[in-house]
PDB file of C-alpha atoms in Angstrom:
ATOM      1  CA  MET A   1     165.372 156.932 118.853  1.00 90.00           C
ATOM      2  CA  ARG A   2     162.165 155.035 119.511  1.00 97.00           C
ATOM      3  CA  ASP A   3     162.504 152.354 122.213  1.00 98.00           C
ATOM      4  CA  ALA A   4     160.147 149.848 123.820  1.00 98.00           C
ATOM      5  CA  VAL A   5     160.432 149.999 127.620  1.00 98.00           C
ATOM      6  CA  LEU A   6     159.631 146.695 129.346  1.00 99.00           C
ATOM      7  CA  PHE A   7     159.633 145.978 133.065  1.00 99.00           C
ATOM      8  CA  ASP A   8     158.786 142.867 135.082  1.00 98.00           C
ATOM      9  CA  VAL A   9     158.490 140.256 132.335  1.00 98.00           C
ATOM     10  CA  HIS A  10     158.899 137.533 134.978  1.00 98.00           C
ATOM     11  CA  GLY A  11     159.380 134.595 132.619  1.00 98.00           C
ATOM     12  CA  ASN A  12     156.117 135.082 130.720  1.00 98.00           C
ATOM     13  CA  ILE A  13     157.261 134.413 127.152  1.00 98.00           C
ATOM     14  CA  ASP A  14     153.768 134.658 125.647  1.00 98.00           C
ATOM     15  CA  ALA A  15     153.320 138.188 126.975  1.00 98.00           C
ATOM     16  CA  LEU A  16     156.858 139.135 125.931  1.00 98.00           C
ATOM     17  CA  GLU A  17     156.436 137.904 122.358  1.00 98.00           C
ATOM     18  CA  ALA A  18     153.151 139.775 121.994  1.00 98.00           C
ATOM     19  CA  VAL A  19     154.678 143.001 123.269  1.00 98.00           C
ATOM     20  CA  LEU A  20     157.711 142.685 120.995  1.00 98.00           C
ATOM     21  CA  ALA A  21     155.428 142.191 117.994  1.00 98.00           C
ATOM     22  CA  ASP A  22     153.415 145.253 119.021  1.00 98.00           C
ATOM     23  CA  ALA A  23     156.600 147.251 119.539  1.00 98.00           C
ATOM     24  CA  ALA A  24     157.918 146.281 116.103  1.00 98.00           C
ATOM     25  CA  ALA A  25     154.641 147.371 114.517  1.00 98.00           C
ATOM     26  CA  ALA A  26     154.992 150.715 116.331  1.00 98.00           C
ATOM     27  CA  GLY A  27     158.438 151.227 114.819  1.00 98.00           C
ATOM     28  CA  CYS A  28     160.549 150.621 117.925  1.00 98.00           C
ATOM     29  CA  GLU A  29     164.245 150.283 117.123  1.00 96.00           C
ATOM     30  CA  GLY A  30     165.578 149.502 120.579  1.00 98.00           C
ATOM     31  CA  LEU A  31     164.641 147.613 123.720  1.00 98.00           C
ATOM     32  CA  VAL A  32     164.918 148.863 127.299  1.00 98.00           C
ATOM     33  CA  ILE A  33     164.565 146.211 130.007  1.00 98.00           C
ATOM     34  CA  GLY A  34     163.943 147.450 133.542  1.00 98.00           C
ATOM     35  CA  GLY A  35     164.641 144.247 135.464  1.00 98.00           C
ATOM     36  CA  ASP A  36     162.871 141.130 136.730  1.00 98.00           C
ATOM     37  CA  LEU A  37     163.098 139.286 133.449  1.00 98.00           C
ATOM     38  CA  ALA A  38     162.929 135.635 134.515  1.00 98.00           C
ATOM     39  CA  TYR A  39     161.523 134.922 138.009  1.00 98.00           C
ATOM     40  CA  LEU A  40     158.152 133.167 138.595  1.00 98.00           C
ATOM     41  CA  GLY A  41     156.894 132.673 135.033  1.00 98.00           C
ATOM     42  CA  PRO A  42     157.086 129.357 133.158  1.00 98.00           C
ATOM     43  CA  ALA A  43     159.776 130.190 130.582  1.00 98.00           C
ATOM     44  CA  PRO A  44     162.706 132.089 132.118  1.00 98.00           C
ATOM     45  CA  GLU A  45     165.257 130.807 129.618  1.00 98.00           C
ATOM     46  CA  ASP A  46     163.114 131.738 126.628  1.00 98.00           C
ATOM     47  CA  CYS A  47     162.670 135.284 127.906  1.00 98.00           C
ATOM     48  CA  VAL A  48     166.392 135.783 128.485  1.00 98.00           C
ATOM     49  CA  ASP A  49     167.258 134.373 125.068  1.00 98.00           C
ATOM     50  CA  ARG A  50     164.612 136.481 123.327  1.00 98.00           C
ATOM     51  CA  VAL A  51     165.920 139.678 124.870  1.00 98.00           C
ATOM     52  CA  ARG A  52     169.566 138.829 124.240  1.00 98.00           C
ATOM     53  CA  GLY A  53     168.780 137.877 120.656  1.00 98.00           C
ATOM     54  CA  PHE A  54     166.809 141.046 119.929  1.00 98.00           C
ATOM     55  CA  ASP A  55     167.735 142.550 116.566  1.00 95.00           C
ATOM     56  CA  GLY A  56     168.552 146.052 117.751  1.00 96.00           C
ATOM     57  CA  ARG A  57     169.993 147.949 120.682  1.00 97.00           C
ATOM     58  CA  VAL A  58     169.247 146.458 124.095  1.00 98.00           C
ATOM     59  CA  VAL A  59     169.717 148.317 127.380  1.00 98.00           C
ATOM     60  CA  ALA A  60     168.994 146.081 130.368  1.00 98.00           C
ATOM     61  CA  ILE A  61     169.324 146.436 134.131  1.00 98.00           C
ATOM     62  CA  ARG A  62     169.035 143.965 136.998  1.00 98.00           C
ATOM     63  CA  GLY A  63     165.912 143.776 139.155  1.00 98.00           C
ATOM     64  CA  ASN A  64     165.558 142.361 142.654  1.00 98.00           C
ATOM     65  CA  THR A  65     164.381 138.946 141.436  1.00 98.00           C
ATOM     66  CA  ASP A  66     167.198 138.755 138.887  1.00 98.00           C
ATOM     67  CA  ARG A  67     169.492 139.199 141.879  1.00 96.00           C
ATOM     68  CA  MET A  68     167.551 136.523 143.762  1.00 97.00           C
ATOM     69  CA  ILE A  69     168.010 134.055 140.901  1.00 97.00           C
ATOM     70  CA  ALA A  70     171.738 134.760 140.815  1.00 93.00           C
ATOM     71  CA  SER A  71     172.024 134.053 144.551  1.00 93.00           C
ATOM     72  CA  GLY A  72     169.465 131.184 144.728  1.00 93.00           C
ATOM     73  CA  ASP A  73     167.315 132.914 147.348  1.00 91.00           C
ATOM     74  CA  ASP A  74     164.302 130.577 147.334  1.00 96.00           C
ATOM     75  CA  GLU A  75     162.679 127.601 145.605  1.00 96.00           C
ATOM     76  CA  ILE A  76     161.362 129.674 142.716  1.00 97.00           C
ATOM     77  CA  ALA A  77     164.770 131.279 142.174  1.00 97.00           C
ATOM     78  CA  GLU A  78     166.469 127.873 142.240  1.00 97.00           C
ATOM     79  CA  TRP A  79     163.962 126.442 139.752  1.00 97.00           C
ATOM     80  CA  ALA A  80     164.510 129.387 137.426  1.00 98.00           C
ATOM     81  CA  ALA A  81     168.294 129.094 137.788  1.00 98.00           C
ATOM     82  CA  ASP A  82     168.134 125.408 136.837  1.00 97.00           C
ATOM     83  CA  ARG A  83     166.147 126.287 133.721  1.00 97.00           C
ATOM     84  CA  LEU A  84     168.479 129.140 132.842  1.00 98.00           C
ATOM     85  CA  GLY A  85     171.823 127.418 133.317  1.00 98.00           C
ATOM     86  CA  ASP A  86     175.027 128.986 134.627  1.00 98.00           C
ATOM     87  CA  GLU A  87     175.781 131.275 131.685  1.00 98.00           C
ATOM     88  CA  ARG A  88     172.363 132.954 131.606  1.00 98.00           C
ATOM     89  CA  VAL A  89     172.329 133.307 135.399  1.00 98.00           C
ATOM     90  CA  ALA A  90     175.748 134.971 135.260  1.00 97.00           C
ATOM     91  CA  TRP A  91     174.446 137.368 132.606  1.00 98.00           C
ATOM     92  CA  LEU A  92     171.439 138.318 134.748  1.00 97.00           C
ATOM     93  CA  GLY A  93     173.524 138.743 137.875  1.00 95.00           C
ATOM     94  CA  GLY A  94     176.085 140.844 136.032  1.00 97.00           C
ATOM     95  CA  LEU A  95     173.656 143.483 134.807  1.00 98.00           C
ATOM     96  CA  GLN A  96     173.982 146.966 136.253  1.00 98.00           C
ATOM     97  CA  PRO A  97     171.317 148.102 138.754  1.00 98.00           C
ATOM     98  CA  GLU A  98     170.790 151.447 136.973  1.00 98.00           C
ATOM     99  CA  ARG A  99     171.446 152.957 133.540  1.00 98.00           C
ATOM    100  CA  VAL A 100     171.238 156.444 132.068  1.00 98.00           C
ATOM    101  CA  LEU A 101     169.353 156.827 128.800  1.00 98.00           C
ATOM    102  CA  GLY A 102     170.972 160.015 127.607  1.00 97.00           C
ATOM    103  CA  GLU A 103     169.000 160.373 124.398  1.00 96.00           C
ATOM    104  CA  HIS A 104     165.769 160.306 126.430  1.00 97.00           C
ATOM    105  CA  ASP A 105     167.077 162.362 129.399  1.00 97.00           C
ATOM    106  CA  ALA A 106     165.985 159.491 131.644  1.00 98.00           C
ATOM    107  CA  LEU A 107     167.334 157.384 134.485  1.00 98.00           C
ATOM    108  CA  LEU A 108     166.404 153.696 134.366  1.00 98.00           C
ATOM    109  CA  VAL A 109     166.042 151.926 137.740  1.00 98.00           C
ATOM    110  CA  HIS A 110     164.108 148.863 138.821  1.00 98.00           C
ATOM    111  CA  ALA A 111     162.348 150.294 141.880  1.00 98.00           C
ATOM    112  CA  VAL A 112     163.887 153.592 143.064  1.00 98.00           C
ATOM    113  CA  PRO A 113     167.377 155.067 142.721  1.00 98.00           C
ATOM    114  CA  GLY A 114     169.838 153.173 144.875  1.00 97.00           C
ATOM    115  CA  ASP A 115     167.383 150.459 145.956  1.00 98.00           C
ATOM    116  CA  ASP A 116     165.771 147.661 143.925  1.00 98.00           C
ATOM    117  CA  GLU A 117     163.070 146.825 146.494  1.00 98.00           C
ATOM    118  CA  ARG A 118     161.612 150.081 147.867  1.00 98.00           C
ATOM    119  CA  ARG A 119     158.091 150.601 146.541  1.00 98.00           C
ATOM    120  CA  LEU A 120     157.117 153.807 144.773  1.00 98.00           C
ATOM    121  CA  GLU A 121     153.369 153.567 144.238  1.00 98.00           C
ATOM    122  CA  PRO A 122     151.058 155.920 142.331  1.00 98.00           C
ATOM    123  CA  ASP A 123     149.620 156.984 145.701  1.00 98.00           C
ATOM    124  CA  THR A 124     152.822 157.123 147.754  1.00 98.00           C
ATOM    125  CA  PRO A 125     152.597 160.394 149.729  1.00 98.00           C
ATOM    126  CA  ASP A 126     154.460 163.241 148.061  1.00 97.00           C
ATOM    127  CA  ALA A 127     156.985 163.734 150.864  1.00 97.00           C
ATOM    128  CA  ILE A 128     157.961 160.051 150.830  1.00 98.00           C
ATOM    129  CA  ALA A 129     157.995 159.950 147.032  1.00 98.00           C
ATOM    130  CA  GLU A 130     160.349 162.932 146.941  1.00 97.00           C
ATOM    131  CA  MET A 131     162.667 161.184 149.394  1.00 98.00           C
ATOM    132  CA  LEU A 132     162.656 157.979 147.310  1.00 98.00           C
ATOM    133  CA  VAL A 133     163.194 159.728 143.978  1.00 98.00           C
ATOM    134  CA  GLY A 134     165.863 162.097 145.259  1.00 96.00           C
ATOM    135  CA  ALA A 135     167.654 164.095 142.571  1.00 93.00           C
ATOM    136  CA  PRO A 136     168.236 161.703 139.669  1.00 91.00           C
ATOM    137  CA  GLY A 137     169.588 164.490 137.456  1.00 95.00           C
ATOM    138  CA  HIS A 138     167.293 163.686 134.534  1.00 97.00           C
ATOM    139  CA  ALA A 139     163.848 164.819 133.428  1.00 97.00           C
ATOM    140  CA  THR A 140     162.350 161.315 133.654  1.00 98.00           C
ATOM    141  CA  LEU A 141     162.688 158.441 136.095  1.00 98.00           C
ATOM    142  CA  LEU A 142     161.720 155.079 134.569  1.00 98.00           C
ATOM    143  CA  CYS A 143     160.880 152.570 137.288  1.00 98.00           C
ATOM    144  CA  GLY A 144     158.889 149.385 137.824  1.00 98.00           C
ATOM    145  CA  HIS A 145     158.707 146.759 140.591  1.00 98.00           C
ATOM    146  CA  VAL A 146     155.124 147.419 141.767  1.00 98.00           C
ATOM    147  CA  HIS A 147     153.495 146.047 138.560  1.00 98.00           C
ATOM    148  CA  VAL A 148     151.152 149.015 138.224  1.00 98.00           C
ATOM    149  CA  GLN A 149     151.245 151.294 135.178  1.00 98.00           C
ATOM    150  CA  TYR A 150     151.227 154.996 136.033  1.00 98.00           C
ATOM    151  CA  THR A 151     152.837 158.400 135.605  1.00 98.00           C
ATOM    152  CA  ARG A 152     153.173 161.044 138.277  1.00 98.00           C
ATOM    153  CA  ARG A 153     155.126 164.223 138.898  1.00 97.00           C
ATOM    154  CA  VAL A 154     157.515 164.112 141.844  1.00 97.00           C
ATOM    155  CA  GLY A 155     159.116 167.509 142.323  1.00 96.00           C
ATOM    156  CA  THR A 156     160.726 168.354 138.986  1.00 95.00           C
ATOM    157  CA  VAL A 157     160.893 164.716 137.844  1.00 97.00           C
ATOM    158  CA  GLU A 158     158.349 162.857 135.722  1.00 98.00           C
ATOM    159  CA  VAL A 159     158.087 159.355 137.193  1.00 98.00           C
ATOM    160  CA  VAL A 160     156.932 156.757 134.678  1.00 98.00           C
ATOM    161  CA  ASN A 161     156.140 153.180 135.602  1.00 98.00           C
ATOM    162  CA  PRO A 162     155.337 151.221 132.412  1.00 98.00           C
ATOM    163  CA  GLY A 163     153.755 148.442 134.496  1.00 98.00           C
ATOM    164  CA  SER A 164     154.443 144.731 134.193  1.00 98.00           C
ATOM    165  CA  VAL A 165     154.652 142.782 130.959  1.00 99.00           C
ATOM    166  CA  GLY A 166     154.267 139.374 132.582  1.00 98.00           C
ATOM    167  CA  PHE A 167     152.201 139.863 135.753  1.00 98.00           C
ATOM    168  CA  PRO A 168     150.256 143.143 135.891  1.00 98.00           C
ATOM    169  CA  PHE A 169     148.659 143.888 139.261  1.00 98.00           C
ATOM    170  CA  ASP A 170     146.006 146.382 138.151  1.00 98.00           C
ATOM    171  CA  GLY A 171     143.229 143.912 137.329  1.00 98.00           C
ATOM    172  CA  ARG A 172     143.882 143.990 133.576  1.00 98.00           C
ATOM    173  CA  GLN A 173     145.342 140.859 131.987  1.00 97.00           C
ATOM    174  CA  THR A 174     146.915 142.764 129.105  1.00 98.00           C
ATOM    175  CA  ALA A 175     150.699 143.162 129.150  1.00 98.00           C
ATOM    176  CA  ALA A 176     151.789 146.665 130.184  1.00 99.00           C
ATOM    177  CA  TRP A 177     154.755 148.528 128.700  1.00 99.00           C
ATOM    178  CA  ALA A 178     155.770 151.915 127.325  1.00 98.00           C
ATOM    179  CA  LEU A 179     157.123 153.492 124.181  1.00 98.00           C
ATOM    180  CA  ILE A 180     159.698 156.268 124.482  1.00 98.00           C
ATOM    181  CA  ASP A 181     160.777 158.456 121.574  1.00 97.00           C
ATOM    182  CA  ASP A 182     163.340 161.180 122.289  1.00 94.00           C
ATOM    183  CA  GLY A 183     162.056 161.397 125.844  1.00 94.00           C
ATOM    184  CA  VAL A 184     158.352 161.441 124.957  1.00 96.00           C
ATOM    185  CA  LEU A 185     156.510 158.583 126.693  1.00 97.00           C
ATOM    186  CA  GLU A 186     153.406 156.682 125.669  1.00 98.00           C
ATOM    187  CA  LEU A 187     151.946 154.003 127.934  1.00 98.00           C
ATOM    188  CA  ARG A 188     150.791 150.916 126.042  1.00 98.00           C
ATOM    189  CA  ARG A 189     148.822 147.684 126.679  1.00 98.00           C
ATOM    190  CA  THR A 190     149.010 144.521 124.595  1.00 98.00           C
ATOM    191  CA  ALA A 191     146.657 141.534 124.646  1.00 98.00           C
ATOM    192  CA  TYR A 192     148.209 138.065 124.597  1.00 98.00           C
ATOM    193  CA  ASP A 193     147.192 134.414 124.981  1.00 98.00           C
ATOM    194  CA  VAL A 194     146.854 134.109 128.768  1.00 98.00           C
ATOM    195  CA  GLU A 195     145.523 130.554 128.529  1.00 98.00           C
ATOM    196  CA  ARG A 196     148.651 129.473 126.695  1.00 98.00           C
ATOM    197  CA  ALA A 197     150.786 131.016 129.426  1.00 98.00           C
ATOM    198  CA  LEU A 198     148.719 129.196 132.063  1.00 98.00           C
ATOM    199  CA  ALA A 199     149.192 125.874 130.271  1.00 98.00           C
ATOM    200  CA  ARG A 200     152.969 126.251 130.521  1.00 98.00           C
ATOM    201  CA  LEU A 201     152.762 126.177 134.338  1.00 97.00           C
ATOM    202  CA  ALA A 202     151.948 122.461 134.645  1.00 95.00           C
ATOM    203  CA  THR A 203     155.216 121.504 136.382  1.00 92.00           C
ATOM    204  CA  HIS A 204     156.062 124.839 138.005  1.00 96.00           C
ATOM    205  CA  PRO A 205     156.856 124.710 141.754  1.00 95.00           C
ATOM    206  CA  ALA A 206     154.812 127.872 142.340  1.00 97.00           C
ATOM    207  CA  ARG A 207     152.011 126.969 139.977  1.00 97.00           C
ATOM    208  CA  ALA A 208     149.171 128.057 142.277  1.00 98.00           C
ATOM    209  CA  LEU A 209     150.656 131.509 142.871  1.00 98.00           C
ATOM    210  CA  ALA A 210     151.504 132.108 139.223  1.00 98.00           C
ATOM    211  CA  GLU A 211     148.102 130.894 138.034  1.00 98.00           C
ATOM    212  CA  ARG A 212     146.259 133.141 140.487  1.00 98.00           C
ATOM    213  CA  ARG A 213     148.270 136.169 139.443  1.00 98.00           C
ATOM    214  CA  LEU A 214     147.774 135.493 135.734  1.00 98.00           C
ATOM    215  CA  ARG A 215     144.042 134.919 136.088  1.00 98.00           C
ATOM    216  CA  THR A 216     143.294 137.861 138.385  1.00 98.00           C
ATOM    217  CA  ALA A 217     146.061 140.298 137.342  1.00 98.00           C
ATOM    218  CA  ARG A 218     146.423 141.013 141.048  1.00 98.00           C
ATOM    219  CA  ALA A 219     149.195 140.458 143.578  1.00 97.00           C
TER     220      ALA A 219
END
């Protein structure tokens, strides 16, 4: 089965729509969401609805900022929760933290197994990376959180970070994602209308932060 693997959408509906169109053109039948769907971007409710209304199989897990929205951790989380409403917030908060993708021999986590906030970077020293990855029991570990697209071998496990759809931190404004087909991964980038996304931020409580990240594609 060919799936589109999307991490860290962060409420950026313009990037999400562009990626979904690209994924459809590439023949993707399913959608894999690796967490952080709604926090920070201008359209959290639209992103949740678009994923939930996807015409095909959807496998989704909860990221750390989905958890923050569900618990109202800060001003951005509260703003997103107000936009989402109780039912969508409950859906986000009720997602599992990890899922097995048996047909791809992969484990799907937001950051690392057992922890949705520890950072596994492309240059994390091997000994630390091996400790963070552990023994997931699958050929591939799909992870996100750091908003940088990369692949690396950690012991016997292929670690694949598809990058961030909504707020990439590698200096490239294009939305980052991956295509997986029976366990074979292909990293992808998709251009979208960044100016339109910026225009949506007019009344956002974290407008300055979101604008800077969209314009620079940096943290």
